[in-house]
DNA sequence: TTGAAAGCGCTAACAA
DNA sequence: TTGTTAGCGCTTTCAA
């Protein structure tokens, strides 16, 4: 009554093929790994038997003697974030191109889980890309000792890193807002454990100071739509005419929540995001944002990791910095000069700029 | 001058620990795999040595005798599609919860690449979730013989499948449009290799016929924003007052392209999408869509796969069907009765419904 | 409670 | 060109 129909019967091994074909196991191995070193007829016979038996080389048997698995791990702080999508895509492309498989691990914005998934996967893979890590520097350094590791979107001494030029991007954003006449800029901050958040806030303060503007900080916030909504509440209490958000999601959430309160973007407030997430083009008003080359970052991280795996010495001294640029769309506009503070709480619609946010306001009342 | 600072020195093995601790390798193994079968003192000593040496069990050594790797592959037709995001998320959650790692493979909408990545990973993993596959049924069945496999979003005889209730979802959409007074519905079709596309189109035709409506098909289209734009061109030539799109991306692209031509949604045309992608809530007008429980699908697929891996007999007879529901938002509205065909090409704005799409129109002229 | 030995699927080194 | 042997890191008998 025993029923093995489940495919539970062991897959055929190299020995099965060898036996049926009447050759030594090593010959079978050679047939697949170095063809040419096997007589054509023999190879042919072996190949036929292999197909017949449904033999497929088992890479894990191969990985033991080789000491490497041709897999790399991509540990990412939050898969849900649209931010992740393009990074994953770029990383996967570079990995596949090199014959590597990608082990994906989601940390769900939790340091604990990040460490868990990292520890589980690190010994299986030849290397690790750690994207937007929330772990402390020391923990990351420890991991980096075990396996080749590259940190993405984070700078850590003695660990090869890839970051975007946040300071320059932030400066561009501030210059843009200054040119539009804004004098006080609020920063809707991200998670405290975020390295990028720290850099962005410091860069904003520096740039603002140099240009004679005022900067203040709201948060920390969840790096999500919900976080943006929370920022709106805070912003209502202490208005600003311009806000730079930790990321696009926060910016979008902020715009929506502001709209629900009758505050229109960009009429009353200008909003700038970070990351240039796909949805940012789609929303109304389209989001002005500091674009990070997400796809390129994933790509570069994996390529550099491969180089390290193959024995290159990472120049851990200073992080590889990828350029970022300001994408100006519709969520920023001239500060209105007819009032000193924006029309918080009023619902009057007038002026030409106002038209372009009319919908959002009327739609949510 | 040889410099091994690269961490290239082999990681410590169970034998290293055994030697230093002065015990047999099997004792070290036991210490970690079945504590309790080792004397407390000995175990303690071994553990201390392990930490000291920085020993970490190598799962690939473990996988050889065990014959399983505690990894599963998720092969997905297109990572770029926001659709994928939530599926991946659900799948990862279920896998992690069971102590499994997830090997992610992107097919980039190419049958060829799909087969490649699948073949590369299939023998490494204990099972495969094949999401939105574009491969022919026969090829999938062949793969399913090699390893436990579950198809997501696709029904294949003799292969365990998980699908959403497309017919019911489509019927809801049609009923909704009929109730709004629409009599001709255009379907903006997806890729020809897409199983879901076939089901959706057939369901639309059936539902339309039963309700005495007319249905026609535009496409095939790329399942992207660009595909939606292409549909807009076609739609201009043969107007309809209502369109159901293969997915949300097509719907969004269509709405945008229509707006660029001065056709407003939902004033002139009502548009319904499929999938309930995140961005659908964010766009203007917010998208009416047939929601698939994407996260639940990823979750269910992995859980069922785990069951099969553990020896359960999959009930391959009929696919597991997850419910879908219609999410009504702002991209659908009553058909305007003051004209027989919509105001294609005109730019007049009037009526209360019109207001809610004013922006899109004015913004893009 | 511990040790010795064999074996998982594969490759590499050496012999024939 | 092919076969034999040893070994990758680990677990699992079987003895002691």
XYZ file of C-alpha atoms (C1' of nucleotides) in Angstrom:
762
model
C 0.000 0.000 0.000
C 2.973 2.265 0.133
C 2.485 5.001 -2.371
C 5.504 6.871 -3.615
C 3.677 8.634 -6.408
C 4.627 11.875 -4.772
C 7.911 12.081 -6.566
C 9.490 11.345 -3.208
C 11.802 8.817 -4.822
C 15.304 10.230 -4.790
C 16.398 12.021 -7.899
C 18.889 10.063 -9.998
C 22.499 10.753 -9.130
C 25.650 10.700 -11.117
C 26.169 7.109 -9.973
C 22.872 5.963 -11.396
C 23.812 7.379 -14.741
C 27.279 5.832 -14.506
C 25.895 2.415 -13.693
C 23.354 2.378 -16.489
C 25.831 3.764 -19.000
C 28.490 1.322 -17.850
C 31.158 3.920 -17.049
C 32.798 5.398 -13.982
C 31.153 8.238 -12.129
C 34.001 10.571 -12.899
C 33.381 10.083 -16.589
C 29.830 11.221 -16.161
C 31.047 14.195 -14.212
C 33.540 15.046 -16.937
C 30.915 14.702 -19.618
C 29.075 17.632 -18.129
C 31.854 19.727 -16.624
C 34.543 19.387 -19.335
C 33.141 18.006 -22.518
C 35.950 17.362 -24.958
C 37.822 15.336 -22.399
C 35.458 12.478 -23.058
C 35.288 10.424 -26.237
C 32.401 11.568 -28.379
C 30.666 8.191 -28.398
C 30.926 7.735 -24.651
C 29.682 11.238 -24.024
C 26.796 10.636 -26.357
C 25.802 7.444 -24.577
C 26.042 9.093 -21.178
C 23.981 12.005 -22.298
C 21.319 9.675 -23.628
C 21.140 7.753 -20.384
C 21.006 10.995 -18.434
C 18.018 12.226 -20.383
C 16.355 8.844 -20.124
C 16.765 8.769 -16.372
C 15.845 12.410 -16.007
C 19.184 13.196 -14.446
C 19.935 16.777 -13.492
C 23.176 17.747 -11.847
C 22.642 18.547 -8.216
C 24.351 21.865 -7.519
C 24.484 21.259 -3.839
C 26.659 18.225 -4.284
C 28.807 20.407 -6.403
C 28.910 23.184 -3.855
C 30.482 21.087 -1.132
C 33.852 20.437 -2.728
C 33.840 23.782 -4.508
C 33.270 25.662 -1.279
C 30.923 28.039 -3.034
C 27.282 27.958 -3.981
C 26.909 30.553 -6.728
C 24.259 32.174 -4.643
C 24.241 35.550 -3.012
C 21.885 36.999 -0.492
C 20.078 40.282 -0.824
C 18.904 41.406 2.571
C 16.526 44.295 2.351
C 15.008 46.330 5.144
C 11.471 46.275 3.788
C 10.223 44.494 0.706
C 6.930 46.331 0.894
C 8.592 49.618 0.133
C 8.417 50.367 -3.596
C 11.959 51.564 -3.121
C 12.981 47.924 -2.854
C 11.510 46.863 -6.127
C 14.046 48.498 -8.366
C 16.961 47.586 -6.168
C 15.920 43.958 -6.286
C 15.488 44.196 -10.000
C 18.948 45.611 -10.575
C 20.548 43.159 -8.196
C 18.829 40.231 -9.805
C 19.888 41.315 -13.264
C 23.543 41.555 -12.291
C 23.432 38.267 -10.425
C 21.754 36.378 -13.239
C 24.190 37.808 -15.731
C 27.006 36.245 -13.713
C 25.256 32.909 -13.283
C 24.392 33.605 -9.682
C 21.124 33.013 -7.900
C 19.645 35.507 -5.529
C 18.480 34.612 -2.053
C 16.035 37.284 -0.991
C 15.580 38.123 2.652
C 13.193 40.691 4.036
C 13.943 42.289 7.393
C 10.535 43.908 7.747
C 12.072 47.047 9.200
C 13.114 45.070 12.269
C 16.695 44.873 13.460
C 15.961 41.577 15.135
C 14.559 39.949 12.047
C 17.301 41.416 9.934
C 19.875 39.691 12.045
C 17.900 36.477 11.952
C 17.518 36.260 8.198
C 21.086 37.342 7.721
C 22.428 34.667 10.024
C 20.266 32.052 8.439
C 21.413 32.788 4.937
C 24.956 34.014 5.302
C 26.632 30.645 5.424
C 24.718 29.371 2.423
C 25.836 32.108 0.110
C 29.054 33.373 -1.394
C 28.316 36.945 -0.459
C 25.754 39.375 0.838
C 24.276 42.655 -0.254
C 22.876 44.416 2.766
C 20.450 47.060 1.603
C 19.328 49.907 3.830
C 20.373 48.025 6.916
C 19.026 49.060 10.281
C 21.641 47.133 12.238
C 24.349 48.879 14.206
C 27.698 49.355 12.496
C 29.450 46.876 14.728
C 27.035 44.077 13.912
C 27.493 44.696 10.229
C 31.248 44.661 10.544
C 31.044 41.315 12.314
C 28.992 39.864 9.490
C 31.373 41.300 6.947
C 34.113 39.213 8.499
C 32.252 36.012 7.803
C 31.495 36.566 4.150
C 32.096 39.139 1.466
C 29.513 41.815 2.155
C 28.516 45.060 0.562
C 26.348 47.622 2.259
C 23.902 49.530 0.152
C 22.668 52.954 1.140
C 24.812 53.107 4.166
C 28.381 54.069 4.918
C 30.334 51.988 7.417
C 34.035 52.191 8.049
C 35.980 49.143 6.836
C 33.023 47.754 4.928
C 32.636 48.310 1.200
C 29.625 50.526 0.681
C 27.521 51.991 -2.028
C 25.587 55.139 -1.359
C 23.917 57.886 -3.280
C 25.069 61.414 -3.092
C 22.515 62.512 -0.550
C 24.211 65.782 0.335
C 24.281 66.949 -3.244
C 20.709 65.817 -3.835
C 19.536 67.591 -0.738
C 21.373 70.721 -1.736
C 19.685 70.710 -5.115
C 16.322 70.377 -3.430
C 17.021 73.247 -1.082
C 18.301 75.440 -3.886
C 15.168 74.652 -5.842
C 12.926 75.632 -2.957
C 14.958 78.740 -2.246
C 14.636 79.794 -5.873
C 10.894 79.464 -5.489
C 10.981 81.915 -2.616
C 10.631 79.563 0.324
C 12.426 80.572 3.457
C 11.547 77.949 5.986
C 11.881 74.314 5.203
C 10.539 71.503 7.303
C 12.079 68.058 7.126
C 9.722 65.117 7.581
C 12.198 62.668 9.053
C 12.429 58.908 8.598
C 13.277 56.122 11.047
C 15.944 56.893 13.588
C 17.943 53.821 12.681
C 18.176 54.968 9.091
C 21.586 56.100 8.053
C 20.170 57.972 5.080
C 17.859 59.892 7.341
C 20.755 61.210 9.378
C 22.689 62.249 6.309
C 19.698 63.954 4.764
C 18.808 65.946 7.807
C 22.378 67.101 8.367
C 22.729 68.018 4.705
C 19.519 69.980 4.831
C 20.656 71.919 7.857
C 24.006 72.677 6.331
C 22.542 73.785 3.024
C 19.860 75.852 4.713
C 22.354 77.588 6.939
C 24.597 78.440 4.050
C 21.707 79.914 2.126
C 20.289 81.769 5.064
C 17.152 79.694 5.331
C 15.516 78.116 8.343
C 15.225 74.389 8.748
C 13.284 72.313 11.224
C 12.621 68.675 11.748
C 9.388 66.738 12.112
C 9.502 63.160 13.263
C 10.840 60.512 13.427
C 8.190 59.026 11.186
C 7.467 55.642 9.729
C 8.845 55.658 6.181
C 5.355 55.088 4.786
C 2.175 56.810 3.654
C 1.055 56.638 7.261
C 4.183 58.429 8.369
C 3.367 61.213 5.940
C -0.100 61.508 7.408
C 1.399 61.859 10.856
C 3.636 64.616 9.581
C 0.601 66.491 8.280
C -0.854 66.730 11.744
C 2.365 68.093 13.127
C 2.706 70.463 10.201
C -0.739 71.907 10.810
C 0.307 72.997 14.242
C 3.424 74.707 12.980
C 3.011 75.589 9.303
C 5.796 75.798 6.778
C 5.580 76.673 3.114
C 7.957 73.914 2.090
C 8.592 70.381 3.225
C 11.254 67.918 2.237
C 10.318 64.368 3.130
C 12.549 61.456 4.045
C 11.188 59.539 1.077
C 8.486 59.583 -1.571
C 6.046 57.547 0.435
C 6.142 60.013 3.275
C 5.793 62.837 0.773
C 2.780 61.260 -0.872
C 1.131 60.500 2.453
C 1.769 64.042 3.505
C 0.221 65.501 0.378
C -2.855 63.339 0.765
C -3.318 64.136 4.416
C -2.784 67.816 3.752
C -5.410 67.686 1.028
C -7.853 66.100 3.448
C -7.312 69.103 5.695
C -7.958 71.514 2.860
C -4.336 72.400 2.361
C -3.325 72.192 -1.277
C 0.011 71.192 -2.719
C 1.780 73.014 -4.240
C -0.479 76.050 -3.758
C -0.097 76.254 -0.007
C 2.858 74.012 0.564
C 5.608 72.720 -1.665
C 6.668 69.134 -1.080
C 9.812 67.326 -2.169
C 10.375 63.606 -1.792
C 13.354 61.289 -2.029
C 13.934 58.149 -4.119
C 11.921 58.809 -7.272
C 9.679 55.858 -6.722
C 7.529 54.759 -9.619
C 4.270 55.909 -8.067
C 5.633 59.421 -7.734
C 5.019 60.082 -11.414
C 1.529 58.770 -11.176
C 0.161 60.748 -8.288
C -1.407 64.158 -8.506
C 0.338 66.474 -8.238
C 3.290 64.572 -9.660
C 6.021 64.546 -7.079
C 9.153 66.625 -7.185
C 11.808 64.329 -5.823
C 15.479 63.633 -5.407
C 16.104 60.639 -7.624
C 18.368 57.856 -6.520
C 19.568 55.516 -9.240
C 17.949 52.536 -7.546
C 18.343 50.056 -10.337
C 21.946 51.043 -10.831
C 22.552 50.709 -7.120
C 21.352 47.136 -7.043
C 23.390 46.420 -10.128
C 26.547 48.039 -8.847
C 26.273 46.417 -5.466
C 26.077 42.951 -6.954
C 28.843 43.589 -9.443
C 31.147 44.872 -6.766
C 30.217 41.977 -4.536
C 31.115 39.568 -7.317
C 34.462 41.266 -7.660
C 35.107 40.839 -3.947
C 34.017 37.214 -4.089
C 36.477 36.671 -6.883
C 39.198 38.032 -4.706
C 39.345 41.733 -5.438
C 40.373 43.903 -2.543
C 37.489 46.173 -1.782
C 38.557 49.769 -1.357
C 36.680 50.056 1.883
C 38.201 53.420 2.633
C 35.466 55.472 1.121
C 32.058 54.421 -0.133
C 31.285 54.261 -3.818
C 29.030 57.218 -4.403
C 26.401 57.180 -7.110
C 25.004 60.503 -8.319
C 21.532 61.660 -7.442
C 19.552 64.305 -9.221
C 16.544 66.493 -8.625
C 13.475 65.655 -10.656
C 11.212 68.667 -10.709
C 7.557 67.885 -11.194
C 4.364 69.447 -9.967
C 4.486 69.297 -6.186
C 6.662 72.376 -5.812
C 5.756 75.963 -6.761
C 6.461 79.562 -5.919
C 5.672 80.581 -2.431
C 2.567 82.745 -2.479
C 3.524 86.267 -1.519
C 0.057 87.707 -0.934
C 0.014 86.224 2.531
C 2.703 85.638 5.032
C 1.449 82.177 5.857
C -0.451 79.765 3.658
C -4.186 79.403 3.631
C -4.287 76.752 6.283
C -7.800 75.534 6.839
C -9.400 77.802 4.254
C -11.056 76.259 1.266
C -11.049 79.101 -1.198
C -9.646 78.231 -4.543
C -8.108 80.918 -6.645
C -5.143 81.734 -8.739
C -3.731 79.733 -11.576
C -1.445 77.498 -9.617
C -4.323 76.496 -7.415
C -6.108 74.910 -10.304
C -3.647 72.157 -10.536
C -4.446 70.844 -7.111
C -8.121 71.512 -7.139
C -9.047 67.933 -7.645
C -7.280 66.548 -4.678
C -9.015 69.013 -2.450
C -12.487 68.685 -3.831
C -12.204 64.978 -4.147
C -11.635 64.395 -0.496
C -14.258 66.605 1.030
C 53.914 39.063 0.884
C 50.875 36.880 0.601
C 47.954 38.734 2.036
C 44.955 36.761 3.093
C 43.238 39.682 4.791
C 40.384 39.177 2.388
C 38.678 36.702 4.657
C 39.551 34.120 2.021
C 40.776 31.727 4.688
C 38.319 28.858 4.895
C 35.674 29.136 7.524
C 36.203 26.841 10.499
C 34.554 23.446 10.155
C 33.158 21.025 12.621
C 36.533 19.279 12.607
C 38.381 22.375 13.670
C 36.090 22.716 16.631
C 36.423 19.030 17.421
C 40.208 19.166 17.359
C 40.481 22.222 19.560
C 37.889 20.934 21.989
C 39.498 17.519 22.039
C 36.427 15.546 21.043
C 35.172 13.667 18.009
C 33.447 15.482 15.201
C 30.239 13.603 15.803
C 30.104 14.998 19.301
C 30.292 18.515 17.985
C 27.542 17.719 15.541
C 25.382 16.295 18.316
C 26.005 19.307 20.482
C 24.203 21.465 17.960
C 21.692 19.081 16.452
C 20.548 17.180 19.548
C 21.637 18.880 22.708
C 20.798 16.689 25.684
C 22.597 13.752 24.149
C 25.861 15.332 25.148
C 27.149 15.733 28.652
C 26.582 19.272 29.863
C 30.259 19.967 30.519
C 31.371 18.689 27.154
C 28.680 20.639 25.357
C 29.686 23.749 27.233
C 33.322 23.340 26.267
C 32.440 22.737 22.636
C 30.190 25.724 22.513
C 32.918 27.889 23.958
C 35.438 26.720 21.402
C 32.898 27.257 18.623
C 32.353 30.855 19.597
C 36.054 31.398 20.010
C 36.774 30.070 16.543
C 33.806 31.824 15.027
C 32.303 28.565 13.918
C 28.968 28.619 12.123
C 27.319 25.451 10.895
C 27.500 25.243 7.149
C 24.011 24.440 5.903
C 25.256 23.172 2.608
C 27.233 20.431 4.251
C 24.078 19.595 6.083
C 21.994 19.621 2.950
C 23.926 16.858 1.221
C 23.067 13.990 3.540
C 19.643 15.420 4.317
C 18.734 15.675 0.668
C 16.965 18.953 1.233
C 18.095 22.532 1.458
C 15.298 24.368 3.271
C 15.137 26.700 0.358
C 12.357 27.248 -2.100
C 12.311 29.158 -5.323
C 9.858 31.849 -6.263
C 9.890 32.323 -9.995
C 8.016 35.389 -11.042
C 7.209 36.612 -14.511
C 8.235 40.211 -13.915
C 9.709 41.693 -10.779
C 9.205 45.187 -12.093
C 5.456 44.828 -11.969
C 4.133 46.233 -8.684
C 1.876 43.209 -8.756
C 4.908 41.126 -7.828
C 5.751 43.066 -4.740
C 2.946 41.822 -2.563
C 3.190 38.274 -3.817
C 6.855 38.220 -2.921
C 6.067 39.693 0.436
C 3.444 37.077 1.251
C 5.611 34.256 -0.003
C 8.596 35.434 1.987
C 6.562 35.702 5.146
C 5.262 32.152 4.869
C 8.682 30.791 3.984
C 10.458 32.556 6.821
C 7.829 31.410 9.267
C 8.674 27.821 8.330
C 12.427 28.341 8.496
C 12.779 28.359 4.746
C 14.798 30.716 2.583
C 13.479 32.156 -0.622
C 15.375 32.024 -3.876
C 13.984 34.748 -6.085
C 14.061 34.407 -9.832
C 12.800 36.963 -12.308
C 11.718 35.809 -15.747
C 11.500 39.316 -17.182
C 8.360 38.404 -19.128
C 10.400 36.034 -21.264
C 9.571 32.359 -21.625
C 13.174 31.626 -22.459
C 14.549 33.288 -19.378
C 11.845 31.784 -17.254
C 12.935 28.333 -18.277
C 16.572 29.256 -17.684
C 16.164 30.563 -14.174
C 13.854 27.736 -13.311
C 16.287 25.103 -14.493
C 19.120 26.790 -12.724
C 17.384 26.891 -9.393
C 15.096 23.898 -9.379
C 17.635 21.346 -8.258
C 18.895 23.552 -5.469
C 15.558 23.938 -3.800
C 12.998 21.768 -2.094
C 10.138 23.224 -4.088
C 9.044 25.923 -6.466
C 6.326 28.529 -6.618
C 5.792 29.511 -10.214
C 3.965 32.808 -10.307
C 2.178 34.056 -13.398
C 4.144 31.694 -15.589
C 4.305 32.308 -19.312
C 5.556 28.830 -20.122
C 3.372 26.317 -21.918
C 1.444 23.839 -19.777
C 3.537 20.891 -20.867
C 6.795 22.519 -19.810
C 5.352 23.294 -16.411
C 4.147 19.748 -15.960
C 7.631 18.505 -16.762
C 9.137 20.737 -14.114
C 6.509 19.643 -11.650
C 7.762 16.097 -11.993
C 11.223 17.090 -10.838
C 10.268 18.928 -7.714
C 7.186 19.866 -5.762
C 5.757 22.822 -7.633
C 2.810 25.111 -7.217
C 1.524 27.375 -9.931
C 0.222 30.752 -8.942
C -2.308 32.599 -11.038
C -2.614 29.853 -13.529
C -4.607 26.642 -13.790
C -2.860 23.574 -15.195
C -4.217 20.065 -15.117
C -2.335 17.721 -12.763
C -0.384 20.551 -11.181
C -1.482 22.095 -7.890
C -2.577 25.654 -8.589
C -3.708 28.752 -6.844
C -5.796 31.266 -8.715
C -8.112 34.126 -7.970
C -11.722 34.062 -8.910
C -11.337 36.038 -12.087
C -14.768 35.195 -13.488
C -16.538 36.458 -10.414
C -14.360 39.553 -10.262
C -14.980 40.296 -13.899
C -18.702 39.792 -13.452
C -18.737 42.273 -10.607
C -16.923 44.785 -12.760
C -19.357 44.339 -15.619
C -22.352 44.593 -13.320
C -20.905 47.756 -11.885
C -20.463 49.306 -15.310
C -23.903 48.145 -16.438
C -25.443 49.751 -13.386
C -23.749 52.977 -14.388
C -25.489 52.811 -17.732
C -22.633 51.626 -19.932
C -23.598 49.409 -22.816
C -20.370 48.767 -24.663
C -17.329 47.608 -22.857
C -13.853 47.429 -24.328
C -11.278 45.065 -22.897
C -7.670 46.232 -22.997
C -5.995 42.850 -23.227
C -2.727 41.674 -21.703
C 0.014 39.419 -23.085
C -1.169 36.491 -25.149
C 0.787 34.007 -23.074
C -1.032 35.142 -19.963
C -3.475 32.629 -18.621
C -5.268 35.293 -16.604
C -5.777 37.338 -19.731
C -7.608 34.513 -21.445
C -9.832 33.889 -18.452
C -10.631 37.554 -18.050
C -11.574 38.114 -21.639
C -13.776 35.027 -21.758
C -15.439 35.985 -18.500
C -16.082 39.470 -19.794
C -17.670 38.139 -22.938
C -19.852 35.731 -21.048
C -20.980 38.314 -18.543
C -21.611 40.898 -21.238
C -23.648 38.510 -23.306
C -25.781 37.515 -20.366
C -26.497 41.114 -19.538
C -27.151 42.139 -23.087
C -24.068 44.328 -23.393
C -21.480 44.524 -26.120
C -17.868 43.590 -25.533
C -14.827 44.050 -27.695
C -11.141 43.466 -27.313
C -8.160 45.765 -27.769
C -4.703 44.285 -27.844
C -2.700 42.230 -27.015
C -0.858 44.871 -25.013
C 2.228 44.955 -22.852
C 1.047 44.674 -19.247
C 2.512 48.087 -18.466
C 1.840 51.806 -18.529
C 3.082 51.787 -22.083
C 0.560 49.137 -22.991
C -2.171 51.352 -21.642
C -0.959 54.213 -23.783
C -1.135 51.999 -26.841
C -4.693 51.103 -25.944
C -5.604 54.782 -25.834
C -4.640 55.223 -29.460
C -6.756 52.289 -30.497
C -9.608 53.499 -28.323
C -9.605 56.886 -29.992
C -10.313 55.280 -33.296
C -13.238 53.285 -31.948
C -14.580 54.951 -28.832
C -16.259 53.158 -25.940
C -17.675 54.641 -22.781
C -16.179 51.938 -20.593
C -12.938 50.018 -20.557
C -11.814 47.141 -18.424
C -8.056 46.707 -18.486
C -5.983 43.569 -18.114
C -4.327 45.074 -15.067
C -3.931 48.287 -13.114
C -0.818 49.379 -14.916
C -2.562 49.225 -18.257
C -5.516 51.057 -16.746
C -3.325 53.814 -15.362
C -1.413 54.181 -18.600
C -4.690 54.336 -20.449
C -6.073 57.038 -18.196
C -2.953 59.118 -18.569
C -2.825 58.771 -22.335
C -6.489 59.531 -22.601
C -5.998 62.660 -20.542
C -3.225 63.735 -22.870
C -5.737 63.515 -25.700
C -8.256 65.581 -23.801
C -10.439 62.650 -22.855
C -11.315 62.701 -19.186
C -11.833 59.753 -16.880
C -14.434 59.091 -15.590
C -16.326 61.903 -17.337
C -15.921 60.581 -20.853
C -14.776 57.063 -20.192
C -14.981 54.800 -17.187
C -11.954 52.613 -16.543
C -11.600 49.511 -14.395
C -8.316 47.805 -13.614
C -7.298 44.469 -12.173
C -5.021 43.584 -9.229
C -5.500 46.495 -6.851
C -1.918 47.526 -6.999
C -0.713 50.008 -4.417
C -0.323 52.895 -6.815
C -3.963 52.567 -7.842
C -5.058 54.341 -4.688
C -2.596 57.101 -5.224
C -3.375 58.123 -8.763
C -5.997 60.609 -9.817
C -8.668 59.611 -10.339
C -8.233 56.750 -7.894
C -8.656 53.536 -9.775
C -11.704 51.292 -9.612
C -10.264 47.825 -9.730
C -10.834 44.134 -9.207
C -8.727 43.311 -6.194
C -6.771 40.102 -6.025
C -5.570 39.059 -2.576
C -1.958 39.204 -3.672
C -0.350 38.874 -0.288
C -2.631 35.981 0.605
C -1.800 34.312 -2.680
C 1.918 34.343 -2.020
C 1.281 33.125 1.490
C -1.060 30.342 0.465
C 1.171 29.202 -2.354
C 4.141 28.781 -0.047
C 2.115 27.102 2.679
C 0.661 24.629 0.246
C 4.066 24.032 -1.240
C 5.434 23.285 2.200
C 2.666 20.781 2.715
C 3.543 19.059 -0.536
C 7.225 19.047 0.362
C 6.321 17.398 3.626
C 4.573 14.683 1.746
C 0.965 15.806 1.457
C -0.814 14.694 -1.656
C -1.761 17.799 -3.539
C -5.363 17.771 -4.684
C -4.374 18.705 -8.197
C -7.835 18.103 -9.529
C -9.074 21.603 -9.183
C -7.159 24.777 -8.396
C -7.451 26.453 -5.051
C -9.497 29.544 -5.742
C -9.076 32.685 -3.703
C -11.842 35.289 -3.737
C -11.525 38.579 -5.554
C -13.590 41.667 -5.006
C -14.441 44.883 -6.760
C -12.988 48.024 -5.239
C -14.970 50.986 -6.456
C -13.070 54.228 -6.507
C -13.155 57.277 -8.728
C -12.331 56.068 -12.233
C -15.857 54.879 -12.982
C -18.992 57.003 -13.254
C -22.384 57.198 -14.894
C -22.397 57.247 -18.600
C -23.281 60.717 -19.772
C -26.665 60.597 -21.454
C -26.641 64.011 -23.095
C -24.592 62.656 -25.972
C -24.479 59.328 -27.625
C -20.712 59.207 -27.672
C -18.273 60.836 -25.305
C -16.724 64.196 -25.865
C -13.670 62.882 -27.660
C -11.355 65.659 -28.467
C -13.447 68.401 -26.916
C -12.185 70.267 -23.949
C -15.353 71.647 -22.426
C -15.721 71.007 -18.748
C -19.148 70.850 -17.261
C -21.272 68.880 -14.882
C -20.377 67.839 -11.402
C -18.661 64.583 -12.253
C -16.408 66.373 -14.652
C -14.844 68.357 -11.894
C -13.123 65.397 -10.447
C -11.047 64.846 -13.518
C -10.427 68.445 -14.380
C -6.917 68.383 -13.135
C -5.629 65.570 -15.198
C -6.884 67.260 -18.291
C -5.691 70.740 -17.555
C -2.407 69.492 -16.198
C -1.357 67.846 -19.369
C -2.303 70.411 -21.955
C 28.078 9.531 26.868
C 31.451 9.316 23.265
C 34.213 7.677 19.184
C 34.971 5.557 14.582
C 33.422 4.886 10.146
C 30.528 5.266 6.306
C 28.050 7.916 3.176
C 25.263 12.116 0.988
C 26.452 13.952 -4.671
C 29.951 15.741 -6.623
C 34.873 17.029 -8.337
C 39.898 16.696 -8.627
C 44.221 14.276 -8.610
C 46.483 10.576 -9.945
C 46.984 6.061 -12.408
C 46.279 3.184 -15.907
C 40.460 8.498 -22.835
C 38.905 6.298 -18.671
C 38.935 4.351 -13.891
C 40.196 4.685 -8.951
C 40.535 7.102 -4.893
C 40.074 10.653 -1.717
C 37.763 14.351 0.144
C 34.428 18.687 0.578
C 31.181 19.513 5.741
C 27.999 17.309 7.770
C 24.924 13.477 9.897
C 24.057 8.977 11.191
C 24.628 4.427 12.185
C 27.062 1.120 15.086
C 30.361 0.093 18.731
C 32.640 0.941 22.664
